[in-house]
XYZ file of C-alpha atoms in Angstrom:
554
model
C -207.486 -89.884 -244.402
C -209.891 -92.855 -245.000
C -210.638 -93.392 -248.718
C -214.204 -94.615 -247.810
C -217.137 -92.727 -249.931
C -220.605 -94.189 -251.458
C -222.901 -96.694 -250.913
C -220.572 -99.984 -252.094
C -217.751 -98.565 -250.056
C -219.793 -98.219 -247.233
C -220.993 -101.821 -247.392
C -217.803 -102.985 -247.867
C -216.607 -101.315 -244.879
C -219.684 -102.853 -242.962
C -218.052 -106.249 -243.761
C -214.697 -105.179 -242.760
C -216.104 -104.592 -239.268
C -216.427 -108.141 -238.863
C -213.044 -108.881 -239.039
C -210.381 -109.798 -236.392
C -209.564 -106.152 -236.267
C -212.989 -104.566 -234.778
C -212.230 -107.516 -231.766
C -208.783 -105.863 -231.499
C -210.286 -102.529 -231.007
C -213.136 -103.878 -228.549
C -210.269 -105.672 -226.370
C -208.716 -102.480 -226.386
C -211.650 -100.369 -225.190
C -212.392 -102.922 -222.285
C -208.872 -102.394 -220.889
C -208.869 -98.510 -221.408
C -212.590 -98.644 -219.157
C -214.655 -97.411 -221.663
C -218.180 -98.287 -221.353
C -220.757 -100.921 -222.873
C -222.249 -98.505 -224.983
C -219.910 -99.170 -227.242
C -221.344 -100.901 -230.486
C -219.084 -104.556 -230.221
C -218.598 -104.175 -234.032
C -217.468 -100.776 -234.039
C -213.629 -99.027 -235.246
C -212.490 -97.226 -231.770
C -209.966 -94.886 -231.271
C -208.495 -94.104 -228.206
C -206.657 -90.830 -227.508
C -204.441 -89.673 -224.952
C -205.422 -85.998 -224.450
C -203.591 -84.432 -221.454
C -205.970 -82.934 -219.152
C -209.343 -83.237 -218.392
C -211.709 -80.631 -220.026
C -212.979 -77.849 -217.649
C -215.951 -77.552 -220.178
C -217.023 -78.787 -223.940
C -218.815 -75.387 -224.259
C -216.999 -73.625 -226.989
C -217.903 -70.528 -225.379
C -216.345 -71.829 -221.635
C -213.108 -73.600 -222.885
C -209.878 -72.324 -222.637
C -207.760 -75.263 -223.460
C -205.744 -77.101 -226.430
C -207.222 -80.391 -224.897
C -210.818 -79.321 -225.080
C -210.188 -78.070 -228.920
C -209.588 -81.276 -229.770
C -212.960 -82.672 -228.360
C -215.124 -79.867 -229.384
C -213.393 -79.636 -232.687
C -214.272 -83.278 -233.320
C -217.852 -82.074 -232.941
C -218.271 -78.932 -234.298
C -217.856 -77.940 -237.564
C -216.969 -73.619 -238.271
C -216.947 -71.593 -241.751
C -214.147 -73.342 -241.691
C -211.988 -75.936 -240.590
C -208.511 -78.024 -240.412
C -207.169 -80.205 -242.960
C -204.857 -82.331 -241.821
C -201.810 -80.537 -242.690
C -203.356 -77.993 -239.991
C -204.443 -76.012 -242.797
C -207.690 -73.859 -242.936
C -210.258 -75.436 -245.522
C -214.139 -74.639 -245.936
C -216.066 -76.320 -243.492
C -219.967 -74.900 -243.292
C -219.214 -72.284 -245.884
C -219.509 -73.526 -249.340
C -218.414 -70.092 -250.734
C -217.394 -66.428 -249.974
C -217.066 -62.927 -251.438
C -214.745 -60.441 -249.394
C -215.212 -56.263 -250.168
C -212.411 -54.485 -251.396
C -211.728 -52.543 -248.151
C -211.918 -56.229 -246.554
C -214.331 -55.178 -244.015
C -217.004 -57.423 -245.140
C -217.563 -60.914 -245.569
C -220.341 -62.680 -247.014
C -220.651 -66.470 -246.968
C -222.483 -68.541 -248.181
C -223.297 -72.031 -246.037
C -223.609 -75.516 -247.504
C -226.716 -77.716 -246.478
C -226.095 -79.543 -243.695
C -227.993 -80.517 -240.658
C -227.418 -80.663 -236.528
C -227.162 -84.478 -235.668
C -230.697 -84.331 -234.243
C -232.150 -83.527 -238.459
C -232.498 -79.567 -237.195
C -231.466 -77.856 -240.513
C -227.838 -75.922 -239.397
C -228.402 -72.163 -240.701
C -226.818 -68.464 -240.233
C -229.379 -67.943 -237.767
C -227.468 -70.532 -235.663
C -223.837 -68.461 -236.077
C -225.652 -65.180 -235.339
C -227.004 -67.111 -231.998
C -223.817 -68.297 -230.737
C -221.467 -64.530 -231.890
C -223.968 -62.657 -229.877
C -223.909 -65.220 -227.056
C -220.005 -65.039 -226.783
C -220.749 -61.734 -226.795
C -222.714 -61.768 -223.981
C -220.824 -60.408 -220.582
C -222.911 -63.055 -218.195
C -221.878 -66.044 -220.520
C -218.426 -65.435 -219.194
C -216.420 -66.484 -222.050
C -212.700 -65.935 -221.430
C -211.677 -66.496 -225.099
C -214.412 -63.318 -226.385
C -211.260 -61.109 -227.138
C -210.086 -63.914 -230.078
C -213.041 -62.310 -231.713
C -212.458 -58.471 -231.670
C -211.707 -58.044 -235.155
C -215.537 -58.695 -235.450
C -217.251 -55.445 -235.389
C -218.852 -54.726 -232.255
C -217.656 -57.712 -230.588
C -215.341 -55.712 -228.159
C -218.180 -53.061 -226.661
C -220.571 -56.006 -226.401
C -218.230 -58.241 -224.500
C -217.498 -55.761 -221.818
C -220.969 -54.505 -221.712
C -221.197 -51.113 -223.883
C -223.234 -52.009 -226.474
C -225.743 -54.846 -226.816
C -224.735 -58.312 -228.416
C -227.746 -57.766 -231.312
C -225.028 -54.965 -232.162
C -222.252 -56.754 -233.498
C -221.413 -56.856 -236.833
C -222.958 -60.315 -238.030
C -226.045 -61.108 -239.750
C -228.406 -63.225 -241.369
C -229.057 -62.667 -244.546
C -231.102 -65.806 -245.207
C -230.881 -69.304 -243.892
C -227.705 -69.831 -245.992
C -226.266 -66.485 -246.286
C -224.291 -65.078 -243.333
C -222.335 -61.071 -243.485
C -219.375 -60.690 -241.311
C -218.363 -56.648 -240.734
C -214.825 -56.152 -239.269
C -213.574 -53.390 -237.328
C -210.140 -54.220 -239.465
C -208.974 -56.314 -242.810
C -207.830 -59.793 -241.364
C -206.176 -61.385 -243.913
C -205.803 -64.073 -241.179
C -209.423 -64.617 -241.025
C -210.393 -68.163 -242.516
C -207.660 -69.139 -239.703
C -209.185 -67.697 -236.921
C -213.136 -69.096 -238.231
C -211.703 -72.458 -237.368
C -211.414 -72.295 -233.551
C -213.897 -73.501 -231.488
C -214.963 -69.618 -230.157
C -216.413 -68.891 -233.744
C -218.447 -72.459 -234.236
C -222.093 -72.023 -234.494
C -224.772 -73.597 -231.648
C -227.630 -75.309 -232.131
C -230.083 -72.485 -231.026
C -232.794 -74.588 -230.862
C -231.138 -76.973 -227.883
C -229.533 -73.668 -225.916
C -232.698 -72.031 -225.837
C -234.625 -75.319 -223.859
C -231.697 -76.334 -221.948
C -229.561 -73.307 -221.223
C -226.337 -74.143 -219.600
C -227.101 -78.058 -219.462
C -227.362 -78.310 -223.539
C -223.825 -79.553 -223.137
C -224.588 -82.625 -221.104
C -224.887 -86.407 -222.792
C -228.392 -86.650 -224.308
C -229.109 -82.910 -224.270
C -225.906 -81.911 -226.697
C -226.109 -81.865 -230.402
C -223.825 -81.066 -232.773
C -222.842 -80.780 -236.998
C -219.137 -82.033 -236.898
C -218.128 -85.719 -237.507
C -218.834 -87.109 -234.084
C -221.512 -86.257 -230.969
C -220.961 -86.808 -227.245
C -222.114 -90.112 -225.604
C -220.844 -90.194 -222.799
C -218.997 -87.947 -220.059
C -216.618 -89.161 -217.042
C -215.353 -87.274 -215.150
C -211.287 -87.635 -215.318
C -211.770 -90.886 -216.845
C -213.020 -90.381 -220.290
C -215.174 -88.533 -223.067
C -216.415 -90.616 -225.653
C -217.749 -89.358 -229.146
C -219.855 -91.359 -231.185
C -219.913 -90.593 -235.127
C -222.631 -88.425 -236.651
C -224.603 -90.029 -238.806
C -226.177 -86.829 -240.013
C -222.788 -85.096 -240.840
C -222.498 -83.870 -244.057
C -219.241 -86.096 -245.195
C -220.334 -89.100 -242.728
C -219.446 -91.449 -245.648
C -215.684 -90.320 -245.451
C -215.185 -90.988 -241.919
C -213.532 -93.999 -240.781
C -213.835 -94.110 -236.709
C -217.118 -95.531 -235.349
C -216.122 -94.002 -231.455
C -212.973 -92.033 -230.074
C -212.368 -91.808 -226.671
C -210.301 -88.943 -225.356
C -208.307 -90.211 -221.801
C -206.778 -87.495 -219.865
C -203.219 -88.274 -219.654
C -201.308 -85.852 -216.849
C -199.001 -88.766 -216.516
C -197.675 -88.585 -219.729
C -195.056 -91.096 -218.699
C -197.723 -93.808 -217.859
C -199.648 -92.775 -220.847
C -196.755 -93.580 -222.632
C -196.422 -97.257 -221.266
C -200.462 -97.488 -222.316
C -199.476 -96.221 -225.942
C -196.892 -99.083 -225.664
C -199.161 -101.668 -224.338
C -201.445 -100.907 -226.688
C -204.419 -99.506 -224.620
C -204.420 -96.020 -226.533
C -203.532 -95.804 -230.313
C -202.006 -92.155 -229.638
C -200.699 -89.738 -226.552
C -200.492 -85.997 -227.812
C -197.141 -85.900 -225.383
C -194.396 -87.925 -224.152
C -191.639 -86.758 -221.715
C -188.630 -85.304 -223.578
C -186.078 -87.324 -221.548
C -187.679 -90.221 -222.733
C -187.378 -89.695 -226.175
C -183.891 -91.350 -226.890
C -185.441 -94.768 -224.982
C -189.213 -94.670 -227.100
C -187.042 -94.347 -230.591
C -185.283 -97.323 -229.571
C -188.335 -99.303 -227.886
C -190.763 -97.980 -231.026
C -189.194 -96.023 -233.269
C -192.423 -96.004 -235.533
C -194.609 -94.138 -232.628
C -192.293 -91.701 -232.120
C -193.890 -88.236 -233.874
C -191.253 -84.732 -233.029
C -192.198 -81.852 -235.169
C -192.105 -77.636 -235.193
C -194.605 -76.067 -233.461
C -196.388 -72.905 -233.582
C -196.511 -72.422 -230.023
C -194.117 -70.506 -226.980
C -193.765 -71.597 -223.641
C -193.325 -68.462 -221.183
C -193.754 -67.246 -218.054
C -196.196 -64.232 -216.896
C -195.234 -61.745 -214.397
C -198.319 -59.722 -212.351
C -197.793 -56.734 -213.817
C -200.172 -54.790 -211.004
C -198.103 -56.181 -208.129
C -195.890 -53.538 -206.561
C -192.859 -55.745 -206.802
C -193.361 -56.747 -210.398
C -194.564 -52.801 -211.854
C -190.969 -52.258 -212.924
C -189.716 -53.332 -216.088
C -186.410 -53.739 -214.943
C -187.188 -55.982 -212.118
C -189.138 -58.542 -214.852
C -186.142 -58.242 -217.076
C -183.739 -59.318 -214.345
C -185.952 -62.371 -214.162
C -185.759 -63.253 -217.420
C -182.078 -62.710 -218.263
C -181.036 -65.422 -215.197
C -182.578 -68.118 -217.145
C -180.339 -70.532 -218.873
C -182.868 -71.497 -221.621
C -179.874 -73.236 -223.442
C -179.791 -75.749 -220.138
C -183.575 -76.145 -220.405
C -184.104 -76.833 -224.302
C -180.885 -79.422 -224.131
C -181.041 -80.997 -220.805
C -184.697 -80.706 -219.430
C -186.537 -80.836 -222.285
C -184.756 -82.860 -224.998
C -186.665 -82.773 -227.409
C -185.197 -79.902 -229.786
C -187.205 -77.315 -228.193
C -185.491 -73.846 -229.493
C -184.285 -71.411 -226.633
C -186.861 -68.171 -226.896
C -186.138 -64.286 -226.576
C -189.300 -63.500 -228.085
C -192.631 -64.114 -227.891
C -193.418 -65.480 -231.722
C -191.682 -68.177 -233.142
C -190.342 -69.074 -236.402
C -191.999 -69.598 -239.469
C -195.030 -67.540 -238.275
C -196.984 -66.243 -241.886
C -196.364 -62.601 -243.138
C -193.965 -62.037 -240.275
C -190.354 -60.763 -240.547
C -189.461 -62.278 -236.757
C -185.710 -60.180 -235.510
C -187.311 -59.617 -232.255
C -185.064 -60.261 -229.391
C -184.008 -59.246 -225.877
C -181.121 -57.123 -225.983
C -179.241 -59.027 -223.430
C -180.097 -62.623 -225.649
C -176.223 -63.069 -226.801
C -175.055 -62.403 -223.633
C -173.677 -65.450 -221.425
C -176.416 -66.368 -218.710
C -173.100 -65.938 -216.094
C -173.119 -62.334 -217.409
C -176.413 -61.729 -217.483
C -176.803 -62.592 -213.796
C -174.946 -60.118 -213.064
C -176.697 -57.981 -215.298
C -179.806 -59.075 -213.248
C -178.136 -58.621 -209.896
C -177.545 -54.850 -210.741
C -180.918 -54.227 -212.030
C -182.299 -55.408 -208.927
C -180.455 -53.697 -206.304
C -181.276 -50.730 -208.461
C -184.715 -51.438 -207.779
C -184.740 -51.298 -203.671
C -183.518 -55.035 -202.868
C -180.337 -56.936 -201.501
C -179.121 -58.219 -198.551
C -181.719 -56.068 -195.923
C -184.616 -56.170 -198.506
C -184.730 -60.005 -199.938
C -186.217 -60.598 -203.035
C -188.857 -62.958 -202.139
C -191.743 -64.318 -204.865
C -193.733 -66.839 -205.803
C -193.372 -69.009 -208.954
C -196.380 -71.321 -209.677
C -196.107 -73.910 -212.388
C -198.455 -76.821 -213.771
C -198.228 -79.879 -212.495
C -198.162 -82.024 -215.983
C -195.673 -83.087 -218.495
C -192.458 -81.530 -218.163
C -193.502 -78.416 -216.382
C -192.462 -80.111 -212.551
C -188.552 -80.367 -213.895
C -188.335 -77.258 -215.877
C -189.452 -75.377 -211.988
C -186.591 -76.584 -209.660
C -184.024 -75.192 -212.519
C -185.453 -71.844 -212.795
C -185.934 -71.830 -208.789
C -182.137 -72.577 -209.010
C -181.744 -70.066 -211.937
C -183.176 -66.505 -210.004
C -181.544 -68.085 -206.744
C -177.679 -68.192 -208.242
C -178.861 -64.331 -208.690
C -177.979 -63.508 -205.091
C -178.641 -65.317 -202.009
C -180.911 -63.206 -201.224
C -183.275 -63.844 -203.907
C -185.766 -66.062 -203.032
C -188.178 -67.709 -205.134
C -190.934 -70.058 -203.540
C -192.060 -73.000 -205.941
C -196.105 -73.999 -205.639
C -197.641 -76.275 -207.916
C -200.977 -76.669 -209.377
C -204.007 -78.559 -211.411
C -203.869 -77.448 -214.750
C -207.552 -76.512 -214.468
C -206.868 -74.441 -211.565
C -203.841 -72.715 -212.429
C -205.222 -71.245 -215.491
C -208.494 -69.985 -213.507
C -205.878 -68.446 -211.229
C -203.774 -66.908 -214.265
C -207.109 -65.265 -215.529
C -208.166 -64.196 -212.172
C -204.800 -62.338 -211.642
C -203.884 -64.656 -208.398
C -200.491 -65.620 -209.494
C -197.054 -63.394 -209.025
C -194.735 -65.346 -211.382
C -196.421 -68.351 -213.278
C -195.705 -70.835 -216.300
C -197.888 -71.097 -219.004
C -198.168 -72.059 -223.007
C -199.360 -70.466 -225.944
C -200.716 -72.390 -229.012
C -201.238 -70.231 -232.119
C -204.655 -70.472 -232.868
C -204.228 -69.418 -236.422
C -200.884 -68.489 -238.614
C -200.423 -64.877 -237.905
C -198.516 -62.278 -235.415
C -201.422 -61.066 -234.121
C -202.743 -64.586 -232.682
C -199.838 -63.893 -229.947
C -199.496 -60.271 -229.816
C -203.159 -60.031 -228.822
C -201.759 -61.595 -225.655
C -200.506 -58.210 -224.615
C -203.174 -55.902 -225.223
C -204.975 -54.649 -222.476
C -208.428 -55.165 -224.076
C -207.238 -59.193 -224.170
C -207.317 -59.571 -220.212
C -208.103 -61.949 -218.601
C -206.099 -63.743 -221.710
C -203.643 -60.972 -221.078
C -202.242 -62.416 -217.967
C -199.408 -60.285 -216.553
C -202.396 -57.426 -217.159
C -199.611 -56.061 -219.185
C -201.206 -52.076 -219.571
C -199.296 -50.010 -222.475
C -201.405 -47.336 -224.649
C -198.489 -47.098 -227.349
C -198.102 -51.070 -227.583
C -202.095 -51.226 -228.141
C -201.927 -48.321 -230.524
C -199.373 -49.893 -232.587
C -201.173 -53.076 -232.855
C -203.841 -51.564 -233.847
C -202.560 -49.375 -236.539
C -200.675 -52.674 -237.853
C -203.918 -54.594 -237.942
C -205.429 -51.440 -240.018
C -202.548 -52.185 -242.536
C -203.544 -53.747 -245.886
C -200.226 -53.864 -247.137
C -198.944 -57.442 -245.352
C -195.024 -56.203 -245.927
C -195.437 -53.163 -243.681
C -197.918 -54.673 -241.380
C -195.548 -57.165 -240.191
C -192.773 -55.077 -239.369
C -195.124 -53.162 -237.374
C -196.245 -56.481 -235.428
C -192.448 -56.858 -235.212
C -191.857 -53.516 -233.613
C -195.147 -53.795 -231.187
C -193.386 -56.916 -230.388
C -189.813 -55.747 -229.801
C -191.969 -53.084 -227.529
C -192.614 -56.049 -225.049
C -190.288 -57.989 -225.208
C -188.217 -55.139 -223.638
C -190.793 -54.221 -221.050
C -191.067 -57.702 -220.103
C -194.484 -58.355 -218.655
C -193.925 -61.767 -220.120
C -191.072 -64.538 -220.437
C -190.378 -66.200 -223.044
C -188.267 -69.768 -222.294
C -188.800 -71.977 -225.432
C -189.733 -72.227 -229.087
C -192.463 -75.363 -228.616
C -191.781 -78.470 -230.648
C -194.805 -81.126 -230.502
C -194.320 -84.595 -229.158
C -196.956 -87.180 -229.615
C -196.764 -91.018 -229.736
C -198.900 -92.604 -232.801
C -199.508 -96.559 -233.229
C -198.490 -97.069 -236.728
C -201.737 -98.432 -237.379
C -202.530 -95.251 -237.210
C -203.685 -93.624 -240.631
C -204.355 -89.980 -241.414
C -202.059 -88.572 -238.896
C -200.263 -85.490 -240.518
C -197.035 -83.560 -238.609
C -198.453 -80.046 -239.101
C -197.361 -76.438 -237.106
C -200.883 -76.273 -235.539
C -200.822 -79.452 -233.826
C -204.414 -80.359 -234.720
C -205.512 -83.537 -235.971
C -208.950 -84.242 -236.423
C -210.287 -88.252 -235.810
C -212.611 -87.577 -238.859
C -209.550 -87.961 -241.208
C -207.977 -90.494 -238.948
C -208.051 -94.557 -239.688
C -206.200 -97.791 -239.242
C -203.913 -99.332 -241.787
C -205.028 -102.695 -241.699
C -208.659 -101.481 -242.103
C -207.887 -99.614 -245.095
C -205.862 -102.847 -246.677
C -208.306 -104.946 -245.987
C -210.833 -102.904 -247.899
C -208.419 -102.118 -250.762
C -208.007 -106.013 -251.081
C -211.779 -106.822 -251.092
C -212.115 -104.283 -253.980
């Protein structure tokens, strides 16, 4: 993190921004086409962010990529240090009830970036918003542990229901339908951010746009173009503006992460938050320093359309998944020490005893084909009754080689399986995963906090459209439920752990691999911490030579 704070540090850094390393960062910026209004003595990041945002609403995005824009910009009760951990961001303080039903915070002054005083008034606005059915927020179920929040969202009740509340301008009460010890993680994603009331109220849908947006985070949007850039200028009026480093960041989005990776190397962006596994032996010989690999709290997995005919039979989605050779995948595709996956959560997951696995996970993939073979000739098919489905898969980073092996994988089945491969915009195959138009289909979970539930929520029925497969089983929910009633975080895990063990065995879902992360960071680069979450907010960020420079004219 930048050691900048108070007024002689910020005049010192002033000065530094006259050195040879602000016309370092402009040259960059002209050869990444960003645009001219781009202060010339300004410290510019650029970022390689993967796809292009569908939306920097935090109500409308879906998307790891557009977390790390809106997260730049926004600022929750709280938010990540850069470890990944949650820290206090607007609330200055909190007292929790002894059932653990009800928060109370209290917020710390701060101000939108137009002067507008930030208050609770502004996180009642945007929780009854989300909870709105015509805003159309896909993310809403994140928030169901928020009393209320469920009925609203699916149009029961009335969004002035829900369990939050103003107390005064800096005192905001939280009721929960259950304790959620995993709470201060989950009030740092982007769904649970307050809005500037004020600006949604004159502009409506277009208070996101350049000029109309305002924000309390670190940084505000200047400028938006389409799949070429988003640029974020700093916030003068944030509340620890003297502790930020970067003047602008521009996020690029990279689906090539292979030529994003010769731009890292060229030096056009300063980071890429991927890089093909294959490649990774080659970039720790060509820069060895750039090269970031790391655990993270993420799965990658297929869904299965639970309410097609073909796919409502447990034994037909288990055949699927036991012809995959996710030893071949991890080692040879990916590369990258991905960890083969037979559940759903992965390691090192808080207050969770893990042990969940398919039954047939020890058993060799030639065996298990077999295995598969038998399950689905039980089910109807064979020679007179082919197999035949769809498997749809992203079309960025190493999604396009991972689909020709598992096409290869259900094939060596039986000839006459047949699986069909279609590809698709990242964009649009997650609209089509929510909208149920899919038959077999890749995907990715991040955890959005450390706990079970962050990925078990994935197969309640109350979670679709987030619930993909439209996975539908009453004693699954129940169980959930009852765990998330527990206050005892011993027992409630090995409930999560037998919920999960539930699907995992009914299969509505694949899992392939354990996620590691692989970015590529310019060593200049300062602030940039290896955490489980992935996240890694610019405000902390810096450059090396920036922060020598001002440690030497101290």
């Amino acid at each position: 993190m930048c050691c900048f704070g108070g007024e002689t540090e910020i005049v010192i850094r002033a000065n530094i921004l006259k050195t040879i390393l602000v016309t370092a960062s402009a040259l960059a910026l002209a050869s990444c086409g960003g645009n001219d209004s781009t202060d010339s003595s300004a410290v510019v990041l650029h970022r390689g962010n993967n796809a292009e945002p569908l939306s920097l609403d935090p109500h409308k995005a879906s998307g790891t990529w557009e977390n790390n824009i809106i997260g730049d910009m926004f600022l929750g009760l709280f938010t990540d240090d850069p470890d990944g951990a949650p820290i206090p961001g607007m609330a200055e303080s909190w007292e929790v009830s002894e059932d653990g039903l009800t928060w109370t915070f209290t917020l710390r002054e701060a101000v939108w970036s137009d002067g507008v005083p930030v208050t609770a008034g502004d996180f009642v606005f945007a929780w009854q918003r989300i909870a709105t059915p015509t805003t159309g927020a896909q993310y809403v179920s994140l928030l169901y542990p928020i009393a209320g929040m469920e009925e609203a969202s699916t149009g029961a009740a009335d969004p002035s229901a829900i369990g939050v509340r103003a107390i005064d301008d800096r005192t905001l009460e939280v009721q929960l339908v259950n304790p959620a010890p995993y709470l201060p993680g989950l009030l740092t994603h982007y769904t649970t951010f307050p809005l500037p009331q004020h600006v949604v109220e004159v502009y409506g849908d277009e208070w996101v746009r350049p000029g109309n947006m305002v924000s309390n985070g670190a940084y505000t949007l200047e400028d938006w173009r389409t799949n070429n850039y988003v640029h974020l200028q700093r916030n003068e009026n944030f509340y620890d503006n003297a502790n930020v480093c970067i003047d602008d960041v521009y996020f690029y989005p990279t689906v090539d992460n292979s030529a994003a990776g010769r731009r890292v190397r060229n030096g056009e962006l300063d980071l890429n938050m991927e890089f093909p596994g294959q490649q990774m032996e080659f970039l720790r010989r060509e820069i060895p320093d750039y090269v970031r690999v790391h655990p993270f709290m993420g799965t990658i997995y297929f869904s299965v359309n639970t309410t097609l005919e073909q796919f409502d039979n447990a034994d037909v989605r288990n055949a699927l998944g036991m012809a995959i050779d996710r030893d071949f995948i991890a080692n040879e595709i990916l590369r990258a020490g991905q960890v083969p996956a037979y559940a759903m959560i992965p390691p090192g997951v808080a207050n969770y005893p893990g042990g969940v696995e398919s039954s047939w996970a020890d058993t060799p993939v030639e065996q298990r084909r077999e295995m598969a073979r038998a399950l689905l000739e039980g089910a109807g098919y064979g020679p007179d009754n082919p197999f035949r489905f769809e498997y749809t898969y992203r079309a960025t980073g190493d999604n396009p080689r991972i689909a020709p092996v598992v096409q290869n994988d259900w094939s060596a089945i039986a000839d006459w399986v047949e699986p069909e491969l279609i590809v698709n915009d990242t964009q649009i195959h997650y609209d089509n995963l929510r909208a149920s138009d899919f038959q077999v289909a890749d995907g990715g979970w991040i955890a959005d906090y450390n706990d079970p539930y962050n990925f078990l929520f994935l197969g309640e029925y109350r979670s679709v459209p987030m619930n993909y497969a439209r996975y539908n089983n009453p004693e699954f929910d129940s169980l959930v439920t009852e765990a998330n009633r527990e206050l005892n975080l011993e027992l409630r895990g090995e409930m999560m752990a037998r919920a999960e063990q539930m699907m995992i065995d009914d299969m509505p879902i694949i899992p392939i691999v354990f996620y590691v992360n692989k970015s590529l960071v310019n060593p200049r680069v300062t602030g940039w911490e290896d955490n489980l979450t992935n996240i890694h907010r610019t405000r902390y960020l810096c450059f090396s030579d920036l922060e020598e420079t001002a440690a030497a004219d101290e």
